[in-house]
PDB file of C-alpha atoms in Angstrom:
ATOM      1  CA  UNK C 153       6.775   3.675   5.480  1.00 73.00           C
ATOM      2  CA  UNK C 154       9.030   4.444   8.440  1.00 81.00           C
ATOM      3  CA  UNK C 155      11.198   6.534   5.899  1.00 87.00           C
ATOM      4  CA  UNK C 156       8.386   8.703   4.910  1.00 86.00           C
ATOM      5  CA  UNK C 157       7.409   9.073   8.604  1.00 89.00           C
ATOM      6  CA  UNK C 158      11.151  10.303   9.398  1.00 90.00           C
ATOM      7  CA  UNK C 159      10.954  12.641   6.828  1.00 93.00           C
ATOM      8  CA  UNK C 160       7.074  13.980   6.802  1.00 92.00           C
ATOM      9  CA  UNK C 161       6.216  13.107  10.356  1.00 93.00           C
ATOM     10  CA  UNK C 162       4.013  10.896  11.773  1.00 94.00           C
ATOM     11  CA  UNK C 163       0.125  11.147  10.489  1.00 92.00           C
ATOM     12  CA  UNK C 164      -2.680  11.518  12.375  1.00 93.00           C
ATOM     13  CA  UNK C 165      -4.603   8.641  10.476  1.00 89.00           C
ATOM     14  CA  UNK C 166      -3.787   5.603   6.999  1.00 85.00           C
ATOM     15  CA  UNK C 167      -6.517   5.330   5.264  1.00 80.00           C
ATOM     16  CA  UNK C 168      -6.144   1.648   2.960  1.00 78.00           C
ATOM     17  CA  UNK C 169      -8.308  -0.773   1.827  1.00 72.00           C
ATOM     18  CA  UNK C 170      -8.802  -3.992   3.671  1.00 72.00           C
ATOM     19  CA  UNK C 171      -5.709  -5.540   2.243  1.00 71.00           C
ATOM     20  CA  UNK C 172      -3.811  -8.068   4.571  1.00 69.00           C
ATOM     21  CA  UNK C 173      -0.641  -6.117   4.556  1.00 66.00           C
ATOM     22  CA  UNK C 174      -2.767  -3.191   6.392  1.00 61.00           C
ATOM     23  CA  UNK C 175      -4.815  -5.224   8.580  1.00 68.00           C
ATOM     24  CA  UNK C 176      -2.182  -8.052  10.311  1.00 79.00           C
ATOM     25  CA  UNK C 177      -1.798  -7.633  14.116  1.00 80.00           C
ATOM     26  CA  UNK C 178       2.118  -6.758  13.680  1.00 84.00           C
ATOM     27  CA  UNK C 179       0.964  -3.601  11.382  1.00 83.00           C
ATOM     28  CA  UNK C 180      -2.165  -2.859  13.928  1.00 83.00           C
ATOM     29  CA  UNK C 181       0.312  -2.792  16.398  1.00 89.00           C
ATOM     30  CA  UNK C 182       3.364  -0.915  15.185  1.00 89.00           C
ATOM     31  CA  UNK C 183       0.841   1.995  13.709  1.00 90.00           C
ATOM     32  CA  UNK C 184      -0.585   1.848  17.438  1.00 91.00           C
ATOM     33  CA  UNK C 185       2.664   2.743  19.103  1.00 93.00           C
ATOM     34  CA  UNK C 186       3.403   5.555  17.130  1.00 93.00           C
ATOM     35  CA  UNK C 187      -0.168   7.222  17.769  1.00 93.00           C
ATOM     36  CA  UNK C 188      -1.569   6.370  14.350  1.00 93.00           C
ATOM     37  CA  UNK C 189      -4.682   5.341  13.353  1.00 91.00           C
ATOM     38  CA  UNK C 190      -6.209   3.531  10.901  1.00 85.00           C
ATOM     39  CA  UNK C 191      -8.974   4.105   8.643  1.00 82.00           C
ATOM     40  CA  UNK C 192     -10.174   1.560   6.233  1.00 79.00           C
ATOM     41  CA  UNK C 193     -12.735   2.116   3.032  1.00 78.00           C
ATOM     42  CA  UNK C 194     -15.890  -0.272   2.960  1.00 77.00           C
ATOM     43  CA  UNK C 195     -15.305  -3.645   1.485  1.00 72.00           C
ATOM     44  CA  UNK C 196     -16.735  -3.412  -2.112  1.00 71.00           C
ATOM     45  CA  UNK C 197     -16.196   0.322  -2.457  1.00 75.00           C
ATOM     46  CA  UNK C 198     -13.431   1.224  -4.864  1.00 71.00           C
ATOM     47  CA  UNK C 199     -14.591   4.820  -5.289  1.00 75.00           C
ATOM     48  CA  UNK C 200     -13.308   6.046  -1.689  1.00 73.00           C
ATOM     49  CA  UNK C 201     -10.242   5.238  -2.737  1.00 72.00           C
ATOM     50  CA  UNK C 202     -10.040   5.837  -6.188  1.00 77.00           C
ATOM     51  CA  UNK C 203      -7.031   7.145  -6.966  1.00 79.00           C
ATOM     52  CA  UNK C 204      -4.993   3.963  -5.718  1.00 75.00           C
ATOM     53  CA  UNK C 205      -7.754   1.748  -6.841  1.00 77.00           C
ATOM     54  CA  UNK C 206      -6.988   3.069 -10.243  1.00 83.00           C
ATOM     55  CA  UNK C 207      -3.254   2.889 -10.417  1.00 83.00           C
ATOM     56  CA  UNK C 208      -3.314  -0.525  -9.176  1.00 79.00           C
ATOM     57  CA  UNK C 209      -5.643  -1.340 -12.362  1.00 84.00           C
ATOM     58  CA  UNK C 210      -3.391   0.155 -14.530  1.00 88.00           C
ATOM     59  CA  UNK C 211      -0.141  -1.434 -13.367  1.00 86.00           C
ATOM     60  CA  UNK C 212      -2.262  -4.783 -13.171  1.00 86.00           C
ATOM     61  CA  UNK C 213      -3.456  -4.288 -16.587  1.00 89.00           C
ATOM     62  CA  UNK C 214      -0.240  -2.494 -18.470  1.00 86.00           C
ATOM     63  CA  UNK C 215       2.457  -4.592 -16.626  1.00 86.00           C
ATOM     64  CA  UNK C 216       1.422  -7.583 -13.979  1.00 85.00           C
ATOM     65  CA  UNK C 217      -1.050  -9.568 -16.134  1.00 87.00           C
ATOM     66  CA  UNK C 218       1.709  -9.456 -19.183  1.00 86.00           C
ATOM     67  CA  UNK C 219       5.093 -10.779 -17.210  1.00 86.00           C
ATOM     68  CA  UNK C 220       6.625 -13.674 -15.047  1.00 89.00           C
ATOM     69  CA  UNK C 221       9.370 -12.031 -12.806  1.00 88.00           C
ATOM     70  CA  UNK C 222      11.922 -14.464 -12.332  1.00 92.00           C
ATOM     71  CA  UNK C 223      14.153 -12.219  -9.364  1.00 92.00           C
ATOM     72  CA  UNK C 224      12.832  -9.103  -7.583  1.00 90.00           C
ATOM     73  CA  UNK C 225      15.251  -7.072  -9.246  1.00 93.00           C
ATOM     74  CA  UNK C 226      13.983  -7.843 -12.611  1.00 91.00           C
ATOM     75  CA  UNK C 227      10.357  -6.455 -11.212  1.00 88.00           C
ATOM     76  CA  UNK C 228      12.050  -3.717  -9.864  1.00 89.00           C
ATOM     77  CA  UNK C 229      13.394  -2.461 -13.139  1.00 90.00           C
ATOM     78  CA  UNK C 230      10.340  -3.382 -15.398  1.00 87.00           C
ATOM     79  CA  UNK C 231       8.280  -1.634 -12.903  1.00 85.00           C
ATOM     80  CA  UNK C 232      10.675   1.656 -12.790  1.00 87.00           C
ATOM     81  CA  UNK C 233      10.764   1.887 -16.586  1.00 84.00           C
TER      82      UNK C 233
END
């Protein structure tokens, strides 16, 4: 993320879901020194983020629920292709 932030600038807001990796003090904190907030959908409501909701299906579906990744590079290069 900081990457993207280098490049694009900071945002004024993240909007996720209510996913662990976006809601853990350490992440709380780190988006608070930089000035950006956070925004997070409704438990049980999908639709307001849709787009991500649905690619996370699909990989889940097309690639996750079908293989046992044995090193992180071997999920890096099934995932890629």
């Amino acid at each position: 993320m900081l990457d993207l932030f280098i490049i694009k600038g900071l945002p004024d807001y993240i909007r996720s879901d209510n996913g662990s990796e976006f809601t853990t003090n350490l992440v709380r904190k780190w988006l608070a020194r930089l000035k950006v907030k956070t925004l997070f959908i409704e438990p049980g409501s999908p639709w307001e983020n849709g787009c991500n909701e649905s690619f996370n299906g699909k990989l889940r579906d097309e690639l996750l629920n079908g293989e046992i990744f044995y090193t992180l590079k071997e999920a890096q290069i099934l995932i890629e292709q």
